[in-house]
Short mmCIF file of C-alpha atoms and ligand atoms in Angstrom, two decimals:
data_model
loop_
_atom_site.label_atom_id
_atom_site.label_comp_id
_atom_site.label_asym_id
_atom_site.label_seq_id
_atom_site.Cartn_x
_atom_site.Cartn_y
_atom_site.Cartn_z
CA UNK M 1 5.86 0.11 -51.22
CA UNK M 2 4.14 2.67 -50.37
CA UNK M 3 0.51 0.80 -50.38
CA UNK M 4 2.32 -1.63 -48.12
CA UNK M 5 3.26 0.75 -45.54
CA UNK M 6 -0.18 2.44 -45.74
CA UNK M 7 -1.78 -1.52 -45.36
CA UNK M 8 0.50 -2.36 -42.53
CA UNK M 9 -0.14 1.21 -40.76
CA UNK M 10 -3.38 0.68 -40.68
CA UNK M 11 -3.39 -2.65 -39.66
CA UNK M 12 -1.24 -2.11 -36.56
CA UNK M 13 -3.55 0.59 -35.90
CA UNK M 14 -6.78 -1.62 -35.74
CA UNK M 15 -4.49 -3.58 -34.04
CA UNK M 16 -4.03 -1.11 -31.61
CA UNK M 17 -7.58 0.07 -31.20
CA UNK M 18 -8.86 -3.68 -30.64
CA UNK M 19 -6.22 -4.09 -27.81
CA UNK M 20 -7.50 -0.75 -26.47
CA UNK M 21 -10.92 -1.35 -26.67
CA UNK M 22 -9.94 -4.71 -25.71
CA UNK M 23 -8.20 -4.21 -22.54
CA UNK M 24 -11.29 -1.70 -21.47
CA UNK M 25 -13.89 -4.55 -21.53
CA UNK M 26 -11.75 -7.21 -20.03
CA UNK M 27 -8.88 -5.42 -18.15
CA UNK M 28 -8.22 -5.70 -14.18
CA UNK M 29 -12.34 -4.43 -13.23
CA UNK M 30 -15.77 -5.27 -15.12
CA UNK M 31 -16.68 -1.79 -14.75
CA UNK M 32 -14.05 1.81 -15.29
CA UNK M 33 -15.63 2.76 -11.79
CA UNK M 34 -18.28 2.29 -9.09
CA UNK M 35 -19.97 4.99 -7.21
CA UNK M 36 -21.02 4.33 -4.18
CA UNK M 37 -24.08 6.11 -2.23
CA UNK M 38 -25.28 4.43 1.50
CA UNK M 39 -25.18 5.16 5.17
CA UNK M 40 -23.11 3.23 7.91
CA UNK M 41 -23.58 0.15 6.26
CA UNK M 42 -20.93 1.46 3.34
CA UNK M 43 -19.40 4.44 5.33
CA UNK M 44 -15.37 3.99 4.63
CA UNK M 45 -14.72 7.15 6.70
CA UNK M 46 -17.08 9.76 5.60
CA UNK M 47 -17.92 10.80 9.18
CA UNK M 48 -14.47 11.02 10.88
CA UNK M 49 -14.21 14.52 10.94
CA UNK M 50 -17.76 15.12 11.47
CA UNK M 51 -19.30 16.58 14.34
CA UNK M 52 -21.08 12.89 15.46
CA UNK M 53 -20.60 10.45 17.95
CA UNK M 54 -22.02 7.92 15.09
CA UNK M 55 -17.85 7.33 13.47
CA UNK M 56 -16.20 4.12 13.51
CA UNK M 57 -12.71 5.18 13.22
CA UNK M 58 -11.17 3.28 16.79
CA UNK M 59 -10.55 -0.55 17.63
CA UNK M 60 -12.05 -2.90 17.52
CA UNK M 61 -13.90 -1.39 14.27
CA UNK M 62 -11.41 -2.44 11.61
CA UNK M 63 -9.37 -4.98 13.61
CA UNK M 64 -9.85 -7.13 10.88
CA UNK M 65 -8.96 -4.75 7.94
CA UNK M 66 -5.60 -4.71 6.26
CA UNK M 67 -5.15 -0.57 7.35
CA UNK M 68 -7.12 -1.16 10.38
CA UNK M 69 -9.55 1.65 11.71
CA UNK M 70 -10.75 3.45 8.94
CA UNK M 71 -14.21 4.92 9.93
CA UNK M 72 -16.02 1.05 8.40
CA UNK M 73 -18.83 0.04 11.05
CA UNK M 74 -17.70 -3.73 10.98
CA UNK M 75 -14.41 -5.79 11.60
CA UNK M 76 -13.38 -5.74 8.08
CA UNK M 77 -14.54 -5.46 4.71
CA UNK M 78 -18.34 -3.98 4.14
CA UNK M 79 -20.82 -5.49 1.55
CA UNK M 80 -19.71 -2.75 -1.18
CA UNK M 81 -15.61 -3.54 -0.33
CA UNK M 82 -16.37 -6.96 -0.81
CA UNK M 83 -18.59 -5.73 -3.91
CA UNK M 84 -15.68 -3.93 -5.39
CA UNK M 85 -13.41 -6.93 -4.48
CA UNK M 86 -15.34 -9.30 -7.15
CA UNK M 87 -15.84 -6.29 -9.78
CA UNK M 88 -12.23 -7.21 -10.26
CA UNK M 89 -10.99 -3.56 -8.58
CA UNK M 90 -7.69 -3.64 -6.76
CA UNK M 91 -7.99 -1.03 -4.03
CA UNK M 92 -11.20 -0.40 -2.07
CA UNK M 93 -13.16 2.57 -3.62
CA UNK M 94 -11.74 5.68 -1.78
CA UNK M 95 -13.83 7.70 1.07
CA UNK M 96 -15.08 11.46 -0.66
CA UNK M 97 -14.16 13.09 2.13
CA UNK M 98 -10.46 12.36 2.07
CA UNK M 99 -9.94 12.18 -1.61
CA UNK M 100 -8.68 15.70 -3.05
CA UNK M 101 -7.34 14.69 -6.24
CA UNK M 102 -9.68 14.73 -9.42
CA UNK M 103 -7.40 11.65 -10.61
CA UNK M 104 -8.18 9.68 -7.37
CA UNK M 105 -11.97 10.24 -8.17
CA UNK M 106 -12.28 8.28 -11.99
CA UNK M 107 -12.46 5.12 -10.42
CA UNK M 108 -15.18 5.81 -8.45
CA UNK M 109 -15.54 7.63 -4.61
CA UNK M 110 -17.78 6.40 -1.96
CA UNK M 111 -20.16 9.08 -0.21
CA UNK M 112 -21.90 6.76 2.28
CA UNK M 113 -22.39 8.26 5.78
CA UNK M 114 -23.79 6.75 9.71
CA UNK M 115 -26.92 7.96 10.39
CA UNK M 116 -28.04 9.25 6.96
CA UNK M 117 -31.09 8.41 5.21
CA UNK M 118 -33.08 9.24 2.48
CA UNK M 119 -34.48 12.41 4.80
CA UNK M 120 -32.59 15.45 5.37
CA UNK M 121 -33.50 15.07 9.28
CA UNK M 122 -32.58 11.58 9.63
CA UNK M 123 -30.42 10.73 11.80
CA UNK M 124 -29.41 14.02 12.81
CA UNK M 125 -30.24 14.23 16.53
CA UNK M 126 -27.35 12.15 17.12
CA UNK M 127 -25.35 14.99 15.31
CA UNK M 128 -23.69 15.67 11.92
CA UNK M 129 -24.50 13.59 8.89
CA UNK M 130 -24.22 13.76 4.92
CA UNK M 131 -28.16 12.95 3.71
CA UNK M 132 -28.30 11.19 0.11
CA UNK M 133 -29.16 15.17 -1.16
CA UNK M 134 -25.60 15.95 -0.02
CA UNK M 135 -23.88 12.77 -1.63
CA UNK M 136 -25.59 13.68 -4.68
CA UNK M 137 -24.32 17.11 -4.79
CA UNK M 138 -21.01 16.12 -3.68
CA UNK M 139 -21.63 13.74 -7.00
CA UNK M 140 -22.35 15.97 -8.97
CA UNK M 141 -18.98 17.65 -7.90
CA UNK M 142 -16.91 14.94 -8.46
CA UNK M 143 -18.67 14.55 -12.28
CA UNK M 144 -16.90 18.13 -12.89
CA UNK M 145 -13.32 16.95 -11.24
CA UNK M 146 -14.00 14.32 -13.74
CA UNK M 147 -14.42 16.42 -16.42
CA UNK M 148 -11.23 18.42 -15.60
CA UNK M 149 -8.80 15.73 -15.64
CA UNK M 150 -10.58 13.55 -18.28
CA UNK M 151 -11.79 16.21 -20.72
CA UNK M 152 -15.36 16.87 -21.27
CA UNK M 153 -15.65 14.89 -24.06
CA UNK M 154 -13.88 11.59 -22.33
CA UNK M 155 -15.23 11.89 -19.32
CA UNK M 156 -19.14 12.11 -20.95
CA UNK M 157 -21.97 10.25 -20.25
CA UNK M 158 -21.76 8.03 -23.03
CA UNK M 159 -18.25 7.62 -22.61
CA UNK M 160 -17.60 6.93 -19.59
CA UNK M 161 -20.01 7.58 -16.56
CA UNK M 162 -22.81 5.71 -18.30
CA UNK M 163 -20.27 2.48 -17.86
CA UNK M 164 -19.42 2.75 -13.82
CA UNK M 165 -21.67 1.07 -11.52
CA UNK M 166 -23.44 2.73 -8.91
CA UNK M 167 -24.45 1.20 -5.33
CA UNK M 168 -27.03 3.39 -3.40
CA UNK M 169 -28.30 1.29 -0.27
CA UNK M 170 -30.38 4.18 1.60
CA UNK M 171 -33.36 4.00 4.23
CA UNK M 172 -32.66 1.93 7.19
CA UNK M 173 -32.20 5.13 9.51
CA UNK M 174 -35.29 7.09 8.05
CA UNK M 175 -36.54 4.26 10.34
CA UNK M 176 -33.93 3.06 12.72
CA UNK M 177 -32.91 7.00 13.58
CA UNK M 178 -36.07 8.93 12.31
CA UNK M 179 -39.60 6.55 12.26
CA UNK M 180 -38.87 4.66 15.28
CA UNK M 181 -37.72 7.27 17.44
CA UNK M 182 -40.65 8.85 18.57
CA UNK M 183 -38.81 11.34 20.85
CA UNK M 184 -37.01 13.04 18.47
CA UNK M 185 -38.60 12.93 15.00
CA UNK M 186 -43.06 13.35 14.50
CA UNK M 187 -43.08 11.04 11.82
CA UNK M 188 -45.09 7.89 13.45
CA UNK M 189 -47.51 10.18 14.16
CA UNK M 190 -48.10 11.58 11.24
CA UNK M 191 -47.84 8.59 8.79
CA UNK M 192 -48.78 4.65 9.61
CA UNK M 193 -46.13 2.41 7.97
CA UNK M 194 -47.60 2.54 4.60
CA UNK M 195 -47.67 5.85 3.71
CA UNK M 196 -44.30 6.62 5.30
CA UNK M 197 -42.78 3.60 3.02
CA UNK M 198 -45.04 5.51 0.00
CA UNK M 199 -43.46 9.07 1.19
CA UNK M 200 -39.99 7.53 1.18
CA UNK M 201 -40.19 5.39 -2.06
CA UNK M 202 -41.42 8.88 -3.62
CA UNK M 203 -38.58 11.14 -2.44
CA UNK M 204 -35.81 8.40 -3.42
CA UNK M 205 -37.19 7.93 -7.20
CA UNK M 206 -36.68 11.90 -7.47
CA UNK M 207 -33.28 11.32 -5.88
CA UNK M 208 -32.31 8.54 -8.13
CA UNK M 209 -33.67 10.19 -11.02
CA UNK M 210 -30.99 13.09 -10.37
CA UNK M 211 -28.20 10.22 -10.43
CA UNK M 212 -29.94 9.21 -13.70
CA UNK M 213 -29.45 12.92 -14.15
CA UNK M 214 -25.68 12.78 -13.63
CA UNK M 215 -25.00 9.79 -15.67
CA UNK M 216 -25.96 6.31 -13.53
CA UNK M 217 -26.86 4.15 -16.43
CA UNK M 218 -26.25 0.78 -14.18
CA UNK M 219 -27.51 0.92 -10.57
CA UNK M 220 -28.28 -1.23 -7.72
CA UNK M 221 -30.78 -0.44 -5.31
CA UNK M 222 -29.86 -2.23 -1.94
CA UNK M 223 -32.80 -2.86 0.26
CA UNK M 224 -33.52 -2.74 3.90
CA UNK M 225 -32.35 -5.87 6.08
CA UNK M 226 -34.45 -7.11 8.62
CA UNK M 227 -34.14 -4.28 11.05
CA UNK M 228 -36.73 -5.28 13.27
CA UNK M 229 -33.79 -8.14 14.16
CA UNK M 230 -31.12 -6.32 15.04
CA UNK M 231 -29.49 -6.91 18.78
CA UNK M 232 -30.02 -3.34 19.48
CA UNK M 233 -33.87 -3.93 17.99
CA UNK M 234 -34.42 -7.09 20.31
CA UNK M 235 -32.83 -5.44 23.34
CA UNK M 236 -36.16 -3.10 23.12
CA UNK M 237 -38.29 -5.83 23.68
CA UNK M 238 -39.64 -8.31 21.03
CA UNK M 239 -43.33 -9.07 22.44
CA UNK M 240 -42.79 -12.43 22.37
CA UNK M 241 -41.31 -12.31 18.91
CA UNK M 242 -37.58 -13.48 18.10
CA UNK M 243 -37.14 -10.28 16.28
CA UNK M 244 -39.48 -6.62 16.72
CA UNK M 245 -42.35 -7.58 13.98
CA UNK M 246 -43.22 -4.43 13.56
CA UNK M 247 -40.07 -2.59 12.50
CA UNK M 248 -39.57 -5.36 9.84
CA UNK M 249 -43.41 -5.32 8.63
CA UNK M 250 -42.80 -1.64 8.08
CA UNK M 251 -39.37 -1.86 6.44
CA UNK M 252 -41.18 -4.70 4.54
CA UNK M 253 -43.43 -2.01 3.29
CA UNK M 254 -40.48 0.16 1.87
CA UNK M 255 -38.34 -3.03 0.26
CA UNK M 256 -41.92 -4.44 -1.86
CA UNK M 257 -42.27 -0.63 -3.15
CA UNK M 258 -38.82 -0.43 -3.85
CA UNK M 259 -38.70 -3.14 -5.83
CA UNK M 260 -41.94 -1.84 -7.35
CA UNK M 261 -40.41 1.39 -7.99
CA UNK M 262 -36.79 -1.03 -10.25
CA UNK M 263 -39.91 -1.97 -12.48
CA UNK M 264 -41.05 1.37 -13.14
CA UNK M 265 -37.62 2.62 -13.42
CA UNK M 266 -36.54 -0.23 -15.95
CA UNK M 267 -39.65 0.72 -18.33
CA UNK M 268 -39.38 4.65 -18.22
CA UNK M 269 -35.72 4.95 -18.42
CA UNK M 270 -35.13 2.57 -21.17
CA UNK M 271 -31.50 3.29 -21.94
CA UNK M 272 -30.64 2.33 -18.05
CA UNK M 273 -30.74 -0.64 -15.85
CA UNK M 274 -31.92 -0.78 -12.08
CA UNK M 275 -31.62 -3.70 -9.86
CA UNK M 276 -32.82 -4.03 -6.91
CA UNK M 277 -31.26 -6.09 -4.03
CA UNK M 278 -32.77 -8.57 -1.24
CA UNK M 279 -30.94 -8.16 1.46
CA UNK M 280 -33.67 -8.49 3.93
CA UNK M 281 -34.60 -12.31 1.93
CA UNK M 282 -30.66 -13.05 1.95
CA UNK M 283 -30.54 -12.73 5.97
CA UNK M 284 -32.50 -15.83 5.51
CA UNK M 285 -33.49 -18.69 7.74
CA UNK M 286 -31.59 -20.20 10.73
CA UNK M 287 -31.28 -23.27 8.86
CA UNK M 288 -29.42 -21.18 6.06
CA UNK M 289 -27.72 -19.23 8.58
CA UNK M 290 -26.11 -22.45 9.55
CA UNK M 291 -25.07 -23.76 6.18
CA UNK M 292 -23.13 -20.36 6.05
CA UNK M 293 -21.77 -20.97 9.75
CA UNK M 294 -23.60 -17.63 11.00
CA UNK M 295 -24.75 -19.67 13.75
CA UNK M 296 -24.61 -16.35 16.30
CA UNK M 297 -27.68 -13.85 15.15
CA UNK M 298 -29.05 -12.13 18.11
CA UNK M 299 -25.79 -11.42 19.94
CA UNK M 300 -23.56 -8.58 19.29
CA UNK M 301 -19.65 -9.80 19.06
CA UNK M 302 -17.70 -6.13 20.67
CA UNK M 303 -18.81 -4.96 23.96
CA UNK M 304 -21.11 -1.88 23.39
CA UNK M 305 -21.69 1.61 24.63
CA UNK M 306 -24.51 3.48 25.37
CA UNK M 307 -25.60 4.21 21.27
CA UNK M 308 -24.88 0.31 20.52
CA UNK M 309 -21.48 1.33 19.15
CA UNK M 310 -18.34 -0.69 20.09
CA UNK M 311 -16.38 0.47 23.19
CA UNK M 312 -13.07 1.50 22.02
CA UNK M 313 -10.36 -0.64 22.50
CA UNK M 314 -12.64 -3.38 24.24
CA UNK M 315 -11.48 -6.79 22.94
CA UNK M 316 -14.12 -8.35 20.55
CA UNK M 317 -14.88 -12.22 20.78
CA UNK M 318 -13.03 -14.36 19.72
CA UNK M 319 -14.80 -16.44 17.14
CA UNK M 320 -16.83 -13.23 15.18
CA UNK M 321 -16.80 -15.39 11.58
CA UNK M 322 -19.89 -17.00 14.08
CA UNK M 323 -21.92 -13.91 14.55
CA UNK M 324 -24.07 -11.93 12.88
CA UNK M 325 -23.42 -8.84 13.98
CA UNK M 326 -20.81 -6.79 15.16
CA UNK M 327 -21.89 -4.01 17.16
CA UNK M 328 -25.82 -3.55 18.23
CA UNK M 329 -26.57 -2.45 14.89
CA UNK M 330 -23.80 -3.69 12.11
CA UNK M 331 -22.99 -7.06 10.54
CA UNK M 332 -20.16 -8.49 10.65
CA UNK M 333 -16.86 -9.38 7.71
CA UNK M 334 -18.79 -12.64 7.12
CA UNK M 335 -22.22 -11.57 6.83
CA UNK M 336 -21.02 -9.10 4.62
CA UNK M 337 -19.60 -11.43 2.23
CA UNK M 338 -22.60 -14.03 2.72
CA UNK M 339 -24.53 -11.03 1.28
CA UNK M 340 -21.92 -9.31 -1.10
CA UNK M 341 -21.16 -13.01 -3.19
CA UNK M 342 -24.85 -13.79 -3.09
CA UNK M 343 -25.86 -9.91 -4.63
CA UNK M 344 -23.16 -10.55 -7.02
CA UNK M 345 -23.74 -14.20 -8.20
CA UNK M 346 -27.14 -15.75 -7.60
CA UNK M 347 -29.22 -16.42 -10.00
CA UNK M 348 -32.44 -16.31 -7.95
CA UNK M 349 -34.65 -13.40 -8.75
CA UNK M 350 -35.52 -13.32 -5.33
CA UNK M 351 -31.87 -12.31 -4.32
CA UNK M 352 -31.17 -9.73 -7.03
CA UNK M 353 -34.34 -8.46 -9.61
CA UNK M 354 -34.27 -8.81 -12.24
CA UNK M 355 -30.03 -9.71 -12.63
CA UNK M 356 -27.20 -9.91 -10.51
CA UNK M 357 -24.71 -7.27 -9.80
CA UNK M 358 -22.28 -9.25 -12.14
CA UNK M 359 -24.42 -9.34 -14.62
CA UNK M 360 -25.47 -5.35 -14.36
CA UNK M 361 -21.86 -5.33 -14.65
CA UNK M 362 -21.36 -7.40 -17.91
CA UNK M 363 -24.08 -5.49 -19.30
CA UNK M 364 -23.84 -3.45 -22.82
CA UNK M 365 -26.50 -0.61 -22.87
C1 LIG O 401 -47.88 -8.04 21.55
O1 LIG O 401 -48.41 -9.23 20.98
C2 LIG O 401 -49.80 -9.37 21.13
C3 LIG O 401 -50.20 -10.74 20.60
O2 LIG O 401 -49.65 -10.98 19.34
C4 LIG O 401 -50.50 -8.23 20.38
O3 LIG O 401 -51.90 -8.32 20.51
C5 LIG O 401 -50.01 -6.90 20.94
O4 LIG O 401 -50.56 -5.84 20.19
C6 LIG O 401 -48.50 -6.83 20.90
N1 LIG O 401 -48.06 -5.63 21.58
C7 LIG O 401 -47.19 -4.78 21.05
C8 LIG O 401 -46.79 -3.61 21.90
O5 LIG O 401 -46.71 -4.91 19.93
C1 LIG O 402 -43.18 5.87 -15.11
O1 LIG O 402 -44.10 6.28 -16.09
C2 LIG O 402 -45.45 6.16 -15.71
C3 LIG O 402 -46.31 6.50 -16.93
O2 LIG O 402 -45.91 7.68 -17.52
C4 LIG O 402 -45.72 7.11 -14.54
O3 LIG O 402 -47.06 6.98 -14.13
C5 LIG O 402 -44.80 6.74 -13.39
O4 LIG O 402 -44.94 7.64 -12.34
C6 LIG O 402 -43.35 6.72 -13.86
N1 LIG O 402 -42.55 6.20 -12.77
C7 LIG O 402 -41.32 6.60 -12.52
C8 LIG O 402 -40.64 6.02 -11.33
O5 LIG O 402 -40.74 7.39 -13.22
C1 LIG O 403 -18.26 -19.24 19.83
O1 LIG O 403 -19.52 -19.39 19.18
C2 LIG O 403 -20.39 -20.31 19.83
C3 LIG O 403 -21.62 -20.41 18.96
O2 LIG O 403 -21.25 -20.98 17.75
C4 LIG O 403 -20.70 -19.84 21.22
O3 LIG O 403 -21.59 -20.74 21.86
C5 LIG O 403 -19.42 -19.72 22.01
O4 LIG O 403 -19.69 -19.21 23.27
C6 LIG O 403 -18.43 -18.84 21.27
N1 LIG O 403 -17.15 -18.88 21.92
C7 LIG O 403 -16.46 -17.80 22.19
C8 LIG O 403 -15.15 -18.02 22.87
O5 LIG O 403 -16.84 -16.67 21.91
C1 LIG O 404 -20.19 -17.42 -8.72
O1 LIG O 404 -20.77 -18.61 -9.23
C2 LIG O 404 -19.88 -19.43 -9.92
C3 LIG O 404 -20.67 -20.60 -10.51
O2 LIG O 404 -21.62 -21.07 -9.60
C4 LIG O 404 -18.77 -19.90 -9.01
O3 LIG O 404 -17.86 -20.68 -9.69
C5 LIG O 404 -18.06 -18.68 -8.41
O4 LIG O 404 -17.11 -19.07 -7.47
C6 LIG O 404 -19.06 -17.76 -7.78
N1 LIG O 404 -18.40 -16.53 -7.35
C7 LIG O 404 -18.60 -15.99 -6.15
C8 LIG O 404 -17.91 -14.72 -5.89
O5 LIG O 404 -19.32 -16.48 -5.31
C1 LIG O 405 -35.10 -18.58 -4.44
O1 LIG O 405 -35.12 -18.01 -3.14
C2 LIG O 405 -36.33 -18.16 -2.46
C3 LIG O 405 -36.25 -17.38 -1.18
O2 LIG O 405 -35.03 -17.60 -0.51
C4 LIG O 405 -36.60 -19.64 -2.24
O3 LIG O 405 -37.85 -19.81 -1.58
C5 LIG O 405 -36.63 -20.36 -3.58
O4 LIG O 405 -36.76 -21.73 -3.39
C6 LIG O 405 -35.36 -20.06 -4.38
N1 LIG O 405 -35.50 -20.58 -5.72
C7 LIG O 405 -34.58 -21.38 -6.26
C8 LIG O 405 -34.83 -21.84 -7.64
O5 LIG O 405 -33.57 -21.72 -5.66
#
């Protein structure tokens, strides 16, 4: 009798542990949590209460979002919402600067803030910002909230942050709101394209390398659009050009190094995986555009104020699942989930390199 019980205990314990184990691998999300680093292109509301006329947080932004205005730059969803969406999560991942309780933060926060870049001076003659040195320290906060609520041991590395994804889509204001704005910031004059895009590329591997630091085992790099085409961009002047050619040569510059720099990454850091994704290449053609009924790509769909921002309250057009962008500088629901399905699902290396976000996901390191 007593074997019995012993046999049967056991078994219902490895029953248990499987299910566990089980139901970790394959329950409601691919991944325990995602972590999300970026600037207004994944801000969910880090800049409300900032000291910056660069927040989203009024109509139309959000008009097409279940809680409305939240602080998003678009209509709706953003490429990392949409992100989350197919990672299986229910909720979107919540905004840092609202979240307070350690058990809110285990699924993942987001960090992403307009205007930031990869500099600590980007962006910041428009007013206050949080630079990717600030979302990594409020990281590295958040990894000790963890801690407390999980236990040390739990909450490890190798037990759990080495499992979450992590998003960090950084750079388009070190030359939207720094580069290119020759008023405010020196840098054109002291670097050509090149060596700015080397200077970058050299200050984000030290920055990623402290997220490596902090446990990202499984992160995608998100590379620069084609700036040079937004309507704010083309309302400069284009020199004949349907988009500015040299704003997207030089973010050109930064997305080839960038994508030198997953390489590098991949072989050095052995026991992690880095991605890197094409957003510029996924803007595509305007004969793909059309196939994914983006037929609107140099106009902006809200009425716009002076910083290319929509004008509160002013009515939007009607058919926005047609354009491209939203505002002068942000795209739209739909070209957010052209992009998001595409980073997530393709299986050409020129999209995502060298695997898809699923597949980062799927991984076992
Ligand atoms: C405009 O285009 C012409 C011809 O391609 C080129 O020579 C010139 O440098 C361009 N000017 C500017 C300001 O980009
Ligand atoms: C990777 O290692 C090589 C050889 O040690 C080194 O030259 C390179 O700078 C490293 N790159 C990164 C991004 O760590
Ligand atoms: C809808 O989009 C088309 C382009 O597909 C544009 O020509 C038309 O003016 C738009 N209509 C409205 C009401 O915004
Ligand atoms: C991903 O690709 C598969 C197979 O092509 C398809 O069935 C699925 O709907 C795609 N998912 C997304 C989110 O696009
Ligand atoms: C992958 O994408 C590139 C760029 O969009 C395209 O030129 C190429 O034909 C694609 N390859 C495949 C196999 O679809």
């Amino acid at each position: 009798m007593a074997t019995n019980d012993t046999v049967i205990w056991t078994l219902m314990i490895v029953v248990l542990v499987v299910f566990i184990s089980q139901s970790c691998v394959h329950g409601e999300s691919r991944v325990p949590c995602f972590f999300i680093f970026g600037d207004s292109l994944a801000d969910n509301g880090n800049n409300n209460h900032l000291k910056t006329p660069a927040k989203a947080n009024y109509l139309p932004y959000g008009i097409d979002f279940p809680k409305g205005p939240t602080g998003r730059f678009t209509n709706g969803r953003t490429f990392v919402d949409i992100v989350a969406e197919l990672l299986g999560f229910e909720n979107p991942i919540p905004c840092f600067a609202t979240t307070r309780r350690p058990k809110d933060m285990v699924r993942g926060l987001n960090y992403a803030s307009g205007s930031a870049g990869l500099r600590d001076e980007t962006g910041t003659h428009m007013g206050a910002n949080v630079n990717l040195n600030k979302q990594l320290l409020n990281h590295k906060a958040t990894v000790k909230h963890i801690a407390s609520v999980m236990g040390h041991k739990q909450s490890s590395n190798k037990h759990y942050l080495n499992k979450c994804l992590y998003s960090v889509g950084m750079g388009s204001n070190d030359y939207m709101n720094n580069y290119f704005q020759p008023k405010f910031y020196p840098t054109s004059t002291k670097y050509n394209p090149e060596q700015y895009a080397t200077l970058l590329i050299k200050q984000y591997s030290r920055q990623i390398k402290t997220l490596y630091m902090y446990g990202a085992r499984k992160v995608a790099l998100v590379g620069l659009g084609q700036v040079g085409c937004a309507p704010y961009s083309i309302s400069t002047g284009t020199n004949g050009s349907a988009c500015v050619d040299k704003m997207n040569d030089a973010v050109q510059f930064f997305n080839e190094k960038l994508k030198s720099l997953v390489d590098q990454l991949n072989t050095n850091l052995t026991d992690a995986k880095f991605i890197y994704v094409n957003t510029y290449g996924m803007s595509g053609s305007s004969a793909e555009r059309t196939t994914t009924g983006l037929k609107v790509s140099d106009v902006n769909c809200c009425p716009v104020n002076e910083i290319g921002q929509c004008v509160p309250s002013a009515a939007p057009c009607k058919n926005r699942s047609e354009h491209m962008f939203w505002d002068l500088f942000h795209p739209t629901e739909m070209a957010n989930l052209v992009t998001a399905r595409r980073a997530y699902n393709s299986s050409n290396q020129s999209d995502t390199y060298p695997m898809n976000i699923g597949h980062l996901a799927k991984l076992r390191l």
